[in-house]
CSV table of C-alpha atoms in Angstrom, one decimal:
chain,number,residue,atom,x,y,z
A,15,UNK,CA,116.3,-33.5,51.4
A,16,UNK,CA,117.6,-31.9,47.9
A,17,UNK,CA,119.1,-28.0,48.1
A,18,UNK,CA,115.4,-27.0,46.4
A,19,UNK,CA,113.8,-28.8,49.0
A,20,UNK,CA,115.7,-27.3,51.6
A,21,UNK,CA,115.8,-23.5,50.1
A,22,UNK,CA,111.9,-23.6,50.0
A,23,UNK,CA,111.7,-24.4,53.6
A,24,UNK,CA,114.3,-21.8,54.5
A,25,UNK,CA,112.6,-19.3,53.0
A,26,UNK,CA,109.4,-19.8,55.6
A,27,UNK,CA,112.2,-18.2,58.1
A,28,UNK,CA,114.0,-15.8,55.7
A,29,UNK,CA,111.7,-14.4,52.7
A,30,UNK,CA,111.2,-10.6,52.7
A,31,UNK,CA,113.2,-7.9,53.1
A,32,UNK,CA,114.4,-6.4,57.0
A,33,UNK,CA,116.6,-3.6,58.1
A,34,UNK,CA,116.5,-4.2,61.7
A,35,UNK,CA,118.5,-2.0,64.0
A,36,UNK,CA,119.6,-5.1,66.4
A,37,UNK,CA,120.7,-7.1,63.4
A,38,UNK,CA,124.5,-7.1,62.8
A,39,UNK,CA,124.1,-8.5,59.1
A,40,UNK,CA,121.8,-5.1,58.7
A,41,UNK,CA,119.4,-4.8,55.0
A,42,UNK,CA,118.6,-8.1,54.1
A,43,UNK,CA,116.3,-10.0,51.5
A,44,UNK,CA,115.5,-13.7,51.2
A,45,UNK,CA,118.2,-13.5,54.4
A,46,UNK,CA,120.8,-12.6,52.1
A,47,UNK,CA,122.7,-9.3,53.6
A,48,UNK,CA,123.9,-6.6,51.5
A,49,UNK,CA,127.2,-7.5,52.0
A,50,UNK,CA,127.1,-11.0,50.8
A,51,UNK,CA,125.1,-9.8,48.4
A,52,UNK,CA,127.5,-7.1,47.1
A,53,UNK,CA,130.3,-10.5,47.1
A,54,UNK,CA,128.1,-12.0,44.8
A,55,UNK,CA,128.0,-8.9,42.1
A,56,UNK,CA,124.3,-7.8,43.4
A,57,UNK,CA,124.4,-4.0,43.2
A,58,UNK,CA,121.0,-3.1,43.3
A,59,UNK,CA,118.6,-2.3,45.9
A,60,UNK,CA,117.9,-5.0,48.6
A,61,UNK,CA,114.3,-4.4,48.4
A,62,UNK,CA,114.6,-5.8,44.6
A,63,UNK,CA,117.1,-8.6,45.2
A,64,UNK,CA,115.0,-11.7,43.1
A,65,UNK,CA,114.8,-15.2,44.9
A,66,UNK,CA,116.5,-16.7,42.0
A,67,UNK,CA,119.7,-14.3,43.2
A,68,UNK,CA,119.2,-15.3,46.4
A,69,UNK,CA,118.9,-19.3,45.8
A,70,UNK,CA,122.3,-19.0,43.8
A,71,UNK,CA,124.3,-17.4,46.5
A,72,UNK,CA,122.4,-20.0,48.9
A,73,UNK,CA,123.9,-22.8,47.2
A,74,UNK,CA,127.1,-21.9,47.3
A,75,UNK,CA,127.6,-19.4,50.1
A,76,UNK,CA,126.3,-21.6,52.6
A,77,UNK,CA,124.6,-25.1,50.9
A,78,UNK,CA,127.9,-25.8,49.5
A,79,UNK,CA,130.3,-24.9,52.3
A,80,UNK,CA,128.7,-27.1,54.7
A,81,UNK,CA,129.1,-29.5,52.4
A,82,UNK,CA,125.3,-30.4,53.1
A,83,UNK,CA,124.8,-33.1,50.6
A,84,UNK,CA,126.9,-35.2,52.6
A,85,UNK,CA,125.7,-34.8,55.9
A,86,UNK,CA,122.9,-37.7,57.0
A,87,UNK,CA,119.3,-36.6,56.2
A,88,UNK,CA,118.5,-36.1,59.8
A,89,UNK,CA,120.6,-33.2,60.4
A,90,UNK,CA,121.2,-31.4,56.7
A,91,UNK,CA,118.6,-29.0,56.9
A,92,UNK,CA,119.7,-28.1,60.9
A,93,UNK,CA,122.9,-27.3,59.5
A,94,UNK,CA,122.3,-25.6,56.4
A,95,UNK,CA,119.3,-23.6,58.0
A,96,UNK,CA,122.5,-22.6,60.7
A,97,UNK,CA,124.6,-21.6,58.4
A,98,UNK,CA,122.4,-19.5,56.6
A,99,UNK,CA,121.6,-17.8,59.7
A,100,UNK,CA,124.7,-17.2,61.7
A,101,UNK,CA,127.7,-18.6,59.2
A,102,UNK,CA,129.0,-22.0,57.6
A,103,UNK,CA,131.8,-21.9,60.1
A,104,UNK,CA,129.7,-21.2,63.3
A,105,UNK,CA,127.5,-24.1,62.2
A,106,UNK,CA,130.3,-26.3,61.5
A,107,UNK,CA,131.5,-25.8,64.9
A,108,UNK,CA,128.3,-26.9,66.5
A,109,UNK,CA,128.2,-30.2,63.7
A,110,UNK,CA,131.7,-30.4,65.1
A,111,UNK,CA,130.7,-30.5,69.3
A,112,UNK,CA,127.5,-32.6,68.5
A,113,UNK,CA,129.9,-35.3,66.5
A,114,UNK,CA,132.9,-34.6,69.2
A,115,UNK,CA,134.8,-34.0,66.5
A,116,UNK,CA,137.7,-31.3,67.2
A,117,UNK,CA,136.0,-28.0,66.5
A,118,UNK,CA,138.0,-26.1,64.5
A,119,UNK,CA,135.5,-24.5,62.4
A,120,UNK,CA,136.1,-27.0,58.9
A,121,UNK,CA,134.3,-29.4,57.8
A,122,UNK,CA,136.5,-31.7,56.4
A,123,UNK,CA,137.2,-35.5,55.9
A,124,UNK,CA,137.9,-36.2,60.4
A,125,UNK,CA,134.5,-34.1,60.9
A,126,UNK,CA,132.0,-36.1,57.9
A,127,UNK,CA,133.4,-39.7,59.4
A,128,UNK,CA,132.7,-38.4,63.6
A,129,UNK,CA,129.3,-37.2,61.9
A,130,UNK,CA,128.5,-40.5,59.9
A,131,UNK,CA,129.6,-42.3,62.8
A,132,UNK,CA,126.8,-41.1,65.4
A,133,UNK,CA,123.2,-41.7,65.6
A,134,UNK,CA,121.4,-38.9,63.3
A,135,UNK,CA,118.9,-38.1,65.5
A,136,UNK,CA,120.9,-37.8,68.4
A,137,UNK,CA,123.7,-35.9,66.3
A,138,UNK,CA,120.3,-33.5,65.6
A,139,UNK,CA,118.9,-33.1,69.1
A,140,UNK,CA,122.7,-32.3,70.0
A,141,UNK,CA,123.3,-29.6,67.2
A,142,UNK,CA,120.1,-28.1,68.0
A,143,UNK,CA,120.9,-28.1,71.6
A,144,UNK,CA,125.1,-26.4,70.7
A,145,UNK,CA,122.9,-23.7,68.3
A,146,UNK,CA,120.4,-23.1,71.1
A,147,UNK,CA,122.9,-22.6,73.7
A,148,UNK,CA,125.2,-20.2,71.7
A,149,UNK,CA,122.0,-17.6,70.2
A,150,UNK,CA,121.1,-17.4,74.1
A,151,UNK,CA,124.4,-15.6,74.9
A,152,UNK,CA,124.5,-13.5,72.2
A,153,UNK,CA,123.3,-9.6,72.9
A,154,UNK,CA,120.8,-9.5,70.7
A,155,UNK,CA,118.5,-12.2,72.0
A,156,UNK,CA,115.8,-10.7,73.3
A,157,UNK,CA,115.4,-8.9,69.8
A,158,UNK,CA,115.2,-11.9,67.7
A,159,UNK,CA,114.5,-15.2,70.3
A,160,UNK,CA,111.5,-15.7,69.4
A,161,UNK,CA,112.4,-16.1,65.9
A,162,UNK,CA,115.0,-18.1,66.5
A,163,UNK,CA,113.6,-20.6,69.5
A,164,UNK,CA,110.5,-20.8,67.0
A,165,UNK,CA,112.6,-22.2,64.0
A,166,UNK,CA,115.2,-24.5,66.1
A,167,UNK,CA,112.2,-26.1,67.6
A,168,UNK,CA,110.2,-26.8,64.2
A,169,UNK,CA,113.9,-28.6,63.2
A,170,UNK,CA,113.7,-30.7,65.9
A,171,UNK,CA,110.0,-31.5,65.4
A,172,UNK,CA,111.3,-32.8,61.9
A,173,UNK,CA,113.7,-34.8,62.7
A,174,UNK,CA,112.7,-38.3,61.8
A,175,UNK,CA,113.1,-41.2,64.8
């Protein structure tokens, strides 16, 4: 899967803009917070943040630093779609436990061999089940579970056996 690819099924989950009062990242657009958008030079309203904006800081806010063209086919999107939805260094920590690779929140050269090493599809089912297990303990969901359960279980669907 190719970052356009993966940016035009991310946006099934994330297009359009929300201000929810349970969501820590706050005014969003395209899934892109204020904040991160602020780090990227965006000053104008969320509402009006373009897609193109959006796929920029996509690519290298969270594409990039999960280094996602080098992880095997079968779990790149998982973990770019993780990343894009709760950090790069949270879903590098659950690439890291499904590879059982130390988990130190980088994804470096020790992490991509463990990852390369494993089965893909198991290495997905895994990841999926690390993401899974963590957004159930967090406080907020019952606000957004369905959401989330909803897209974790189409990435497993799509994984390729």
């Amino acid at each position: 899967m190719t970052f356009d690819e993966a940016f035009d099924r991310l946006m099934v989950h994330e297009g359009g803009y929300a201000n929810h009062p349970d969501d820590p990242g706050g005014e969003t657009m395209w899934g892109v917070t204020k904040r991160v958008a602020r780090m990227h030079g965006y000053a104008g309203d969320m509402r009006a943040l373009p897609k193109s904006t959006a796929k920029e800081i996509a690519r290298k806010e969270y594409w990039d630093a999960v280094r996602a063209d080098k992880l095997p086919e079968a779990v790149r999107f998982d973990v770019f779609d993780a990343a894009y939805n709760s950090s790069p260094e949270q879903a590098t920590l659950w690439l890291q436990r499904a590879a059982g690779a130390d988990d130190d929140g980088k994804l470096g050269p020790a992490t991509l061999i463990a990852v390369n090493e494993k089965d893909p599809q198991a290495l997905a089912a895994r990841f999926n089940g690390y993401r899974l297990d963590t957004l159930n303990d967090l406080k907020n969901w019952r606000s957004f579970s369905g959401g989330w359960a909803q897209r974790i279980a189409e990435n497993l669907k799509a994984v390729k056996g």
